[in-house]
Short mmCIF file of C-alpha atoms and ligand atoms in Angstrom, two decimals:
data_model
loop_
_atom_site.label_atom_id
_atom_site.label_comp_id
_atom_site.label_asym_id
_atom_site.label_seq_id
_atom_site.Cartn_x
_atom_site.Cartn_y
_atom_site.Cartn_z
CA MET A 1389 176.35 124.13 50.15
CA GLN A 1390 178.50 123.74 53.23
CA GLN A 1391 181.71 124.34 51.25
CA LYS A 1392 180.26 127.55 49.72
CA ILE A 1393 179.13 128.92 53.06
CA HIS A 1394 182.53 128.16 54.60
CA SER A 1395 184.50 129.87 51.69
CA LYS A 1396 182.43 133.02 51.86
CA PHE A 1397 182.66 133.14 55.67
CA VAL A 1398 186.42 132.97 55.58
CA GLU A 1399 186.53 135.61 52.75
CA LEU A 1400 184.30 138.12 54.73
CA TYR A 1401 184.84 137.36 58.45
CA GLY A 1402 188.13 135.42 58.76
CA GLU A 1403 188.52 132.13 60.59
CA GLY A 1404 185.54 129.89 60.44
CA GLY A 1405 182.75 129.39 63.06
CA ARG A 1406 180.29 126.57 64.07
CA LEU A 1407 177.87 125.15 61.53
CA PHE A 1408 174.19 124.82 62.21
CA ALA A 1409 171.24 123.63 60.06
CA SER A 1410 167.49 123.45 60.21
CA ALA A 1411 164.77 121.98 57.92
CA GLY A 1412 161.76 122.94 55.97
CA ARG A 1413 158.54 120.81 56.63
CA ILE A 1414 155.82 118.84 55.12
CA ASN A 1415 152.51 118.12 56.74
CA LEU A 1416 150.60 115.03 56.06
CA ILE A 1417 147.26 116.26 57.33
CA GLY A 1418 146.03 118.93 59.77
CA GLU A 1419 146.17 122.31 57.89
CA HIS A 1420 145.10 125.49 59.48
CA THR A 1421 144.46 123.65 62.68
CA ASP A 1422 147.48 124.78 64.65
CA TYR A 1423 146.25 128.28 65.62
CA ASN A 1424 142.98 126.69 66.36
CA GLY A 1425 144.34 124.46 69.03
CA GLY A 1426 143.96 121.35 66.96
CA TYR A 1427 146.25 118.63 65.80
CA VAL A 1428 148.95 118.77 62.97
CA PHE A 1429 150.93 116.01 61.58
CA PRO A 1430 154.19 117.38 60.13
CA GLY A 1431 157.71 116.15 59.57
CA ALA A 1432 161.08 117.82 58.81
CA ILE A 1433 162.44 117.42 55.23
CA ASP A 1434 165.94 117.10 53.64
CA LYS A 1435 165.71 120.75 52.38
CA GLY A 1436 166.65 123.52 54.78
CA ILE A 1437 169.01 126.19 55.87
CA MET A 1438 172.55 125.99 56.86
CA ALA A 1439 174.51 128.74 58.69
CA GLU A 1440 178.05 129.13 59.80
CA ILE A 1441 178.07 131.43 62.75
CA LYS A 1442 180.82 133.02 65.07
CA PRO A 1443 180.68 135.52 67.90
CA ASN A 1444 182.51 138.65 66.70
CA GLY A 1445 183.12 140.56 69.96
CA LEU A 1446 181.07 143.45 68.76
CA ASP A 1447 177.57 144.84 69.59
CA LYS A 1448 176.18 144.02 66.30
CA VAL A 1449 175.27 141.32 63.77
CA ARG A 1450 176.95 141.01 60.38
CA ALA A 1451 174.89 138.60 58.23
CA TYR A 1452 175.52 137.50 54.64
CA SER A 1453 172.83 135.69 52.67
CA LEU A 1454 174.37 133.52 49.96
CA ASP A 1455 171.05 133.30 48.27
CA TYR A 1456 170.54 137.06 47.96
CA ASN A 1457 174.32 137.69 47.71
CA GLU A 1458 173.77 140.46 50.24
CA GLU A 1459 175.11 141.59 53.54
CA ALA A 1460 173.09 143.10 56.32
CA VAL A 1461 174.60 144.81 59.45
CA PHE A 1462 172.49 145.66 62.37
CA GLY A 1463 172.55 146.16 66.16
CA LEU A 1464 170.51 144.18 68.66
CA ARG A 1465 168.35 146.86 70.00
CA GLU A 1466 164.58 147.10 68.93
CA GLU A 1467 165.28 150.29 67.01
CA ASP A 1468 168.12 148.57 64.87
CA LYS A 1469 165.42 146.68 62.83
CA PRO A 1470 166.99 146.24 59.35
CA GLU A 1471 165.23 147.10 56.21
CA LYS A 1472 165.71 143.85 54.29
CA GLN A 1473 163.06 141.24 54.91
CA TRP A 1474 165.51 138.33 54.94
CA ALA A 1475 167.55 140.10 57.76
CA ARG A 1476 164.48 140.60 59.80
CA TYR A 1477 164.09 136.96 60.29
CA VAL A 1478 167.47 136.80 61.91
CA PHE A 1479 167.00 140.08 63.77
CA GLY A 1480 163.56 138.84 65.05
CA VAL A 1481 165.13 135.60 66.30
CA CYS A 1482 167.76 137.64 68.17
CA ARG A 1483 165.22 140.06 69.77
CA GLU A 1484 162.84 137.29 70.69
CA THR A 1485 165.73 135.38 72.39
CA ILE A 1486 166.59 138.53 74.31
CA LYS A 1487 162.89 139.15 75.35
CA ARG A 1488 162.99 135.71 76.92
CA GLY A 1489 166.01 136.63 79.04
CA GLY A 1490 168.50 134.97 76.73
CA LYS A 1491 171.91 136.43 75.94
CA VAL A 1492 172.73 137.27 72.36
CA ALA A 1493 176.38 138.29 71.77
CA GLY A 1494 177.15 139.95 68.45
CA PHE A 1495 177.98 137.57 65.74
CA ASP A 1496 178.99 137.09 62.18
CA THR A 1497 176.93 134.58 59.91
CA VAL A 1498 176.92 133.38 56.37
CA PHE A 1499 173.91 131.31 55.47
CA ALA A 1500 172.13 129.60 52.51
CA GLY A 1501 169.19 127.34 51.91
CA ASP A 1502 167.61 125.02 49.40
CA VAL A 1503 163.96 125.17 50.57
CA PRO A 1504 162.10 126.51 47.47
CA LEU A 1505 160.62 129.66 48.36
CA GLY A 1506 156.90 130.27 48.39
CA ALA A 1507 156.30 126.52 47.86
CA GLY A 1508 154.63 126.09 51.24
CA LEU A 1509 157.43 124.21 52.65
CA SER A 1510 158.30 126.86 55.26
CA SER A 1511 161.56 128.15 54.34
CA SER A 1512 161.15 130.97 56.90
CA ALA A 1513 160.53 128.51 59.82
CA ALA A 1514 163.77 126.79 58.70
CA LEU A 1515 165.60 129.98 58.90
CA GLU A 1516 164.19 131.01 62.28
CA SER A 1517 164.78 127.60 63.91
CA CYS A 1518 168.31 127.39 62.63
CA PHE A 1519 169.13 130.72 64.33
CA ALA A 1520 167.10 130.05 67.51
CA PHE A 1521 168.81 126.84 67.95
CA ALA A 1522 172.34 128.16 67.11
CA LEU A 1523 172.15 131.28 69.24
CA ASN A 1524 170.80 129.10 72.19
CA GLU A 1525 173.94 126.86 71.79
CA LEU A 1526 176.46 129.67 71.21
CA ASN A 1527 175.24 131.72 74.28
CA GLY A 1528 174.66 128.75 76.49
CA ASN A 1529 171.06 129.97 77.21
CA GLY A 1530 169.57 126.62 77.94
CA ILE A 1531 166.26 127.57 76.51
CA ASP A 1532 164.03 124.42 75.69
CA LYS A 1533 163.02 123.33 72.30
CA PHE A 1534 159.37 124.38 72.68
CA GLU A 1535 160.50 127.83 73.46
CA LEU A 1536 162.92 127.92 70.55
CA ALA A 1537 159.96 127.03 68.38
CA ARG A 1538 158.04 129.92 70.01
CA ILE A 1539 160.89 132.27 69.22
CA GLY A 1540 160.48 131.57 65.55
CA GLN A 1541 156.64 131.99 65.75
CA SER A 1542 156.92 135.23 67.53
CA THR A 1543 159.37 136.48 65.01
CA GLU A 1544 156.83 135.88 62.37
CA HIS A 1545 154.12 137.76 64.41
CA ASN A 1546 156.27 140.68 65.56
CA TYR A 1547 158.74 141.25 62.69
CA CYS A 1548 157.11 139.64 59.57
CA GLY A 1549 153.35 140.24 59.97
CA VAL A 1550 152.15 136.72 59.75
CA MET A 1551 150.03 135.54 62.60
CA CYS A 1552 151.05 131.85 61.97
CA GLY A 1553 150.51 128.92 64.31
CA ILE A 1554 153.39 126.78 65.82
CA MET A 1555 153.30 123.93 63.35
CA ASP A 1556 156.19 124.98 61.06
CA GLN A 1557 158.76 126.02 63.77
CA PHE A 1558 157.86 123.01 65.75
CA ALA A 1559 158.48 120.65 62.99
CA SER A 1560 161.78 122.37 62.40
CA CYS A 1561 162.85 122.10 65.81
CA PHE A 1562 161.56 118.67 66.64
CA GLY A 1563 161.99 116.86 63.37
CA LYS A 1564 163.40 113.41 63.39
CA ALA A 1565 164.51 111.39 60.22
CA GLY A 1566 161.97 108.80 59.31
CA SER A 1567 159.24 110.07 61.51
CA LEU A 1568 156.11 112.35 61.36
CA ILE A 1569 155.10 114.08 64.52
CA ARG A 1570 151.46 114.40 65.68
CA LEU A 1571 151.24 117.50 67.69
CA ASN A 1572 148.37 118.63 69.86
CA CYS A 1573 148.64 122.33 69.48
CA LYS A 1574 146.59 123.06 72.54
CA THR A 1575 148.52 120.94 75.11
CA MET A 1576 151.66 120.65 72.92
CA GLU A 1577 151.75 117.02 73.66
CA TYR A 1578 153.34 115.17 70.73
CA LYS A 1579 154.10 111.71 69.36
CA TYR A 1580 156.54 110.48 66.77
CA PHE A 1581 155.04 108.15 64.17
CA PRO A 1582 157.71 106.19 62.15
CA PHE A 1583 156.66 106.88 58.43
CA ASN A 1584 157.66 104.34 55.84
CA PRO A 1585 154.66 103.41 53.77
CA LYS A 1586 155.68 100.26 51.99
CA GLY A 1587 154.85 100.33 48.30
CA TYR A 1588 154.01 104.09 48.30
CA LYS A 1589 155.81 107.30 47.80
CA LEU A 1590 155.12 110.83 49.11
CA VAL A 1591 155.81 113.34 46.47
CA LEU A 1592 155.27 117.20 46.33
CA VAL A 1593 154.12 118.72 43.02
CA ASP A 1594 154.96 122.45 43.14
CA SER A 1595 152.68 124.70 41.07
CA CYS A 1596 155.37 127.38 41.30
CA VAL A 1597 152.36 129.70 42.01
CA LYS A 1598 152.99 132.47 44.54
CA HIS A 1599 150.16 134.75 45.62
CA GLU A 1600 150.78 138.19 46.74
CA LEU A 1601 148.84 139.10 49.88
CA ALA A 1602 148.89 135.48 51.09
CA SER A 1603 149.86 136.73 54.58
CA SER A 1604 146.93 139.09 54.92
CA ALA A 1605 144.54 136.43 53.52
CA TYR A 1606 146.20 134.03 56.19
CA ASN A 1607 145.47 136.52 58.99
CA LYS A 1608 142.05 136.91 57.86
CA ARG A 1609 141.33 133.17 58.03
CA ARG A 1610 142.65 133.24 61.43
CA ALA A 1611 140.30 136.18 62.51
CA SER A 1612 137.29 134.28 61.03
CA CYS A 1613 138.17 131.13 63.16
CA GLU A 1614 138.62 133.30 66.30
CA ASN A 1615 135.25 135.04 65.63
CA ALA A 1616 133.51 131.72 65.23
CA ALA A 1617 135.04 130.34 68.41
CA ALA A 1618 133.89 133.52 70.35
CA ALA A 1619 130.25 133.00 69.21
CA ILE A 1620 130.37 129.28 70.26
CA ARG A 1621 131.90 130.27 73.47
CA LYS A 1622 128.91 132.24 74.54
CA ASN A 1623 126.89 129.07 74.65
CA HIS A 1624 129.76 126.80 75.69
CA PRO A 1625 132.25 128.45 77.90
CA GLU A 1626 134.63 125.55 77.80
CA VAL A 1627 135.51 126.26 74.24
CA GLU A 1628 138.91 127.96 74.47
CA PHE A 1629 139.86 127.32 70.85
CA LEU A 1630 137.66 126.44 67.83
CA SER A 1631 139.02 122.85 67.83
CA ASP A 1632 137.18 122.39 71.28
CA ALA A 1633 133.88 122.91 69.59
CA LYS A 1634 131.54 120.10 68.38
CA ARG A 1635 130.06 120.36 65.04
CA LEU A 1636 126.55 120.87 66.51
CA TRP A 1637 127.72 123.80 68.53
CA LEU A 1638 128.75 125.48 65.23
CA ASP A 1639 125.32 124.95 63.87
CA GLU A 1640 123.88 126.66 66.89
CA VAL A 1641 125.46 129.96 65.96
CA ARG A 1642 125.15 129.65 62.14
CA GLU A 1643 122.70 132.70 62.05
CA ARG A 1644 124.97 134.84 64.41
CA ILE A 1645 128.14 134.78 62.44
CA PRO A 1646 129.00 135.72 58.79
CA GLN A 1647 128.60 132.84 56.42
CA GLU A 1648 132.23 133.04 55.41
CA ASP A 1649 133.36 132.41 59.20
CA PHE A 1650 130.90 129.50 59.24
CA LEU A 1651 132.42 127.86 56.42
CA ARG A 1652 135.95 128.40 57.80
CA ALA A 1653 134.90 126.90 60.98
CA GLU A 1654 133.22 124.02 59.32
CA TYR A 1655 136.39 123.07 57.58
CA VAL A 1656 138.59 123.29 60.74
CA ILE A 1657 136.33 121.17 62.99
CA GLY A 1658 136.27 118.42 60.30
CA GLU A 1659 140.15 118.55 59.87
CA VAL A 1660 140.87 118.14 63.46
CA GLN A 1661 139.07 114.87 63.34
CA ARG A 1662 140.71 113.88 60.14
CA VAL A 1663 144.22 114.03 61.76
CA LEU A 1664 143.14 111.64 64.36
CA ASP A 1665 141.49 109.29 61.80
CA VAL A 1666 144.66 109.33 59.73
CA CYS A 1667 146.90 108.43 62.60
CA ASP A 1668 144.61 105.42 63.45
CA ALA A 1669 144.62 104.36 59.74
CA LEU A 1670 148.45 104.62 59.63
CA GLU A 1671 148.77 102.26 62.71
CA ARG A 1672 146.65 99.86 60.83
CA GLY A 1673 148.62 100.26 57.53
CA ASP A 1674 145.42 101.43 55.90
CA TYR A 1675 146.78 103.85 53.33
CA GLU A 1676 143.57 104.01 51.36
CA THR A 1677 141.84 105.73 54.18
CA VAL A 1678 144.84 107.96 54.79
CA GLY A 1679 144.54 109.05 51.07
CA GLU A 1680 140.83 109.50 51.19
CA MET A 1681 141.31 111.86 54.10
CA MET A 1682 143.74 113.87 52.18
CA TYR A 1683 141.15 114.29 49.37
CA GLN A 1684 138.63 115.41 51.93
CA THR A 1685 141.12 117.94 53.26
CA HIS A 1686 141.70 119.32 49.79
CA PHE A 1687 137.94 119.70 49.19
CA GLY A 1688 137.71 121.57 52.50
CA LEU A 1689 140.70 123.80 51.82
CA SER A 1690 139.46 124.68 48.49
CA ARG A 1691 135.71 125.06 48.85
CA LEU A 1692 135.23 126.10 52.52
CA TYR A 1693 138.56 127.44 53.61
CA GLU A 1694 139.27 128.96 50.17
CA VAL A 1695 143.07 128.85 50.24
CA SER A 1696 143.58 126.78 47.05
CA CYS A 1697 143.74 128.17 43.58
CA GLU A 1698 143.08 127.03 40.08
CA GLU A 1699 146.55 125.50 39.62
CA LEU A 1700 146.30 123.49 42.75
CA ASP A 1701 142.74 122.19 42.11
CA PHE A 1702 143.96 121.14 38.71
CA LEU A 1703 146.72 119.09 40.04
CA ASN A 1704 144.27 117.57 42.75
CA LYS A 1705 141.94 116.58 40.13
CA LEU A 1706 144.56 115.15 37.96
CA ALA A 1707 145.62 112.97 40.87
CA ARG A 1708 142.14 111.74 41.56
CA ARG A 1709 141.60 110.89 37.87
CA MET A 1710 144.62 108.97 37.86
CA GLU A 1711 143.61 107.07 41.12
CA VAL A 1712 146.57 108.42 43.11
CA THR A 1713 145.92 107.33 46.75
CA GLY A 1714 145.91 110.71 48.16
CA SER A 1715 146.44 114.37 47.25
CA ARG A 1716 145.82 117.77 48.73
CA VAL A 1717 147.20 121.28 48.84
CA MET A 1718 149.71 121.61 51.51
CA GLY A 1719 150.76 124.45 53.94
CA GLY A 1720 149.13 127.82 54.22
CA GLY A 1721 147.91 127.62 50.65
CA PHE A 1722 147.42 130.41 48.01
CA GLY A 1723 149.92 128.66 45.77
CA GLY A 1724 152.72 126.23 46.48
CA CYS A 1725 152.50 122.57 46.38
CA THR A 1726 150.16 119.60 46.57
CA ILE A 1727 151.27 116.63 48.57
CA ASN A 1728 150.55 113.22 47.11
CA LEU A 1729 150.57 109.68 48.33
CA VAL A 1730 151.35 107.65 45.34
CA LYS A 1731 151.66 103.91 44.77
CA ASP A 1732 155.14 102.93 43.65
CA GLU A 1733 153.90 101.65 40.16
CA LEU A 1734 151.86 104.85 39.61
CA TYR A 1735 154.71 107.26 40.52
CA ALA A 1736 156.45 107.64 36.99
CA PRO A 1737 153.14 107.86 34.91
CA PHE A 1738 151.60 110.45 37.56
CA ILE A 1739 154.72 112.66 37.48
CA ALA A 1740 154.76 112.40 33.56
CA ALA A 1741 151.13 113.20 33.29
CA ALA A 1742 151.31 116.03 35.92
CA LYS A 1743 154.17 117.76 34.06
CA GLU A 1744 152.66 117.30 30.61
CA GLN A 1745 149.13 118.28 31.55
CA PHE A 1746 150.02 121.11 33.81
CA ALA A 1747 152.35 122.62 31.18
CA ALA A 1748 149.75 122.29 28.45
CA LYS A 1749 147.32 124.37 30.57
CA PHE A 1750 149.49 126.82 32.52
CA GLY A 1751 152.40 127.27 30.25
CA HIS A 1752 155.16 125.92 32.63
CA GLU A 1753 156.04 122.61 34.28
CA PRO A 1754 155.54 122.05 37.97
CA LYS A 1755 158.48 121.06 40.02
CA ILE A 1756 158.55 117.62 41.65
CA TYR A 1757 160.12 117.01 45.09
CA ASP A 1758 160.38 113.54 46.56
CA VAL A 1759 159.83 113.70 50.35
CA VAL A 1760 162.59 112.57 52.58
CA VAL A 1761 161.55 112.89 56.21
CA SER A 1762 164.72 114.13 57.92
CA ASP A 1763 166.13 115.71 61.13
CA GLY A 1764 165.38 119.21 62.16
CA ALA A 1765 167.60 121.87 63.94
CA ARG A 1766 171.11 120.58 64.79
CA GLU A 1767 174.79 121.48 64.90
CA ILE A 1768 176.85 119.95 62.15
CA ARG A 1769 180.26 118.71 63.40
C1 LIG B 892 151.48 128.23 57.56
C2 LIG B 892 151.67 128.58 58.93
C3 LIG B 892 151.47 127.37 59.93
C4 LIG B 892 150.00 126.72 59.65
C5 LIG B 892 149.91 126.44 58.06
C6 LIG B 892 148.48 125.93 57.73
O1 LIG B 892 152.46 127.28 57.21
O2 LIG B 892 152.96 129.05 59.26
O3 LIG B 892 151.40 127.81 61.27
O4 LIG B 892 148.92 127.46 60.06
O5 LIG B 892 150.23 127.56 57.35
O6 LIG B 892 148.31 124.69 58.31
#
């Protein structure tokens, strides 16, 4: 990938520039908790984005996406917003940097990625974090890593229409090889947990299903949570985010909020606790409990939060039947992957069965990705 990027860069823009990379992410547990001020437990992976970048002395950006084989040229003012969605990510990062008082000099870039799109591995956060990190370095802005993550998040909010939380961009910016990171999304305190479960593998099974309208459904989930939190706050003013609420407090407002919002909130309150339980279990080396929590999360995401789909429920049931230790839909949902914690000896039969049975039912095989927990945003020298 590095070679391809460099050749294209030289062909289009002359002498080469500096090379930056960032990563997609997995999340062991803690789904849809980030924008509720709860815990998440992600890590960066060995699939990501790489970009070669060089200042061009002009007032504009010339960006070439190798994956789309397309160039976009745009200025750096708000009214210069490009048409192409992929270019909006780069543009948004420039704009959000400038809004924070950072300098962004015009630049040329060629970039490419190997995060499967729509798989729930956050290719967009990888792209945002790569450019947020690179522009910070190239322009000597000295913006800290939390703010770099927020630049990516605001890009989603203001230029892509997804009201996402901070998890993906945080994982891309803070990811460290071999460690998962537990983040408290309210206080932004975080802790690295070395993750090397002896005798187990972590594997993603990609249904290759992508649902249209996933972003509006996502924003709707978020609105339901905020609605439930607002109702609870009337009785308990200390509730800033839904994650601050006790289960009992949710019951108190049951009649006052739509049933749908109640179910969403019920899931979130349970999920916040599960992240803590999983971290404790990991410290004891108790992978059975970790796995059981993953199944509980899947149940909640499927029945209460309603972000699963037939294909993902099928993969989850198959995992359960084969006594896979843990399995659940991962990421925003509405398609994408399940994440599975599988005993070494069960790995080959599970993958074989998943491919065969999924293909028999849905007409195509799922894709399989072994998880390698890796570094996040960085310069490659
Ligand atoms: C998407 C969002 C994240 C998070 C997850 C669900 O990946 O970008 O902020 O909300 O969904 O956990």
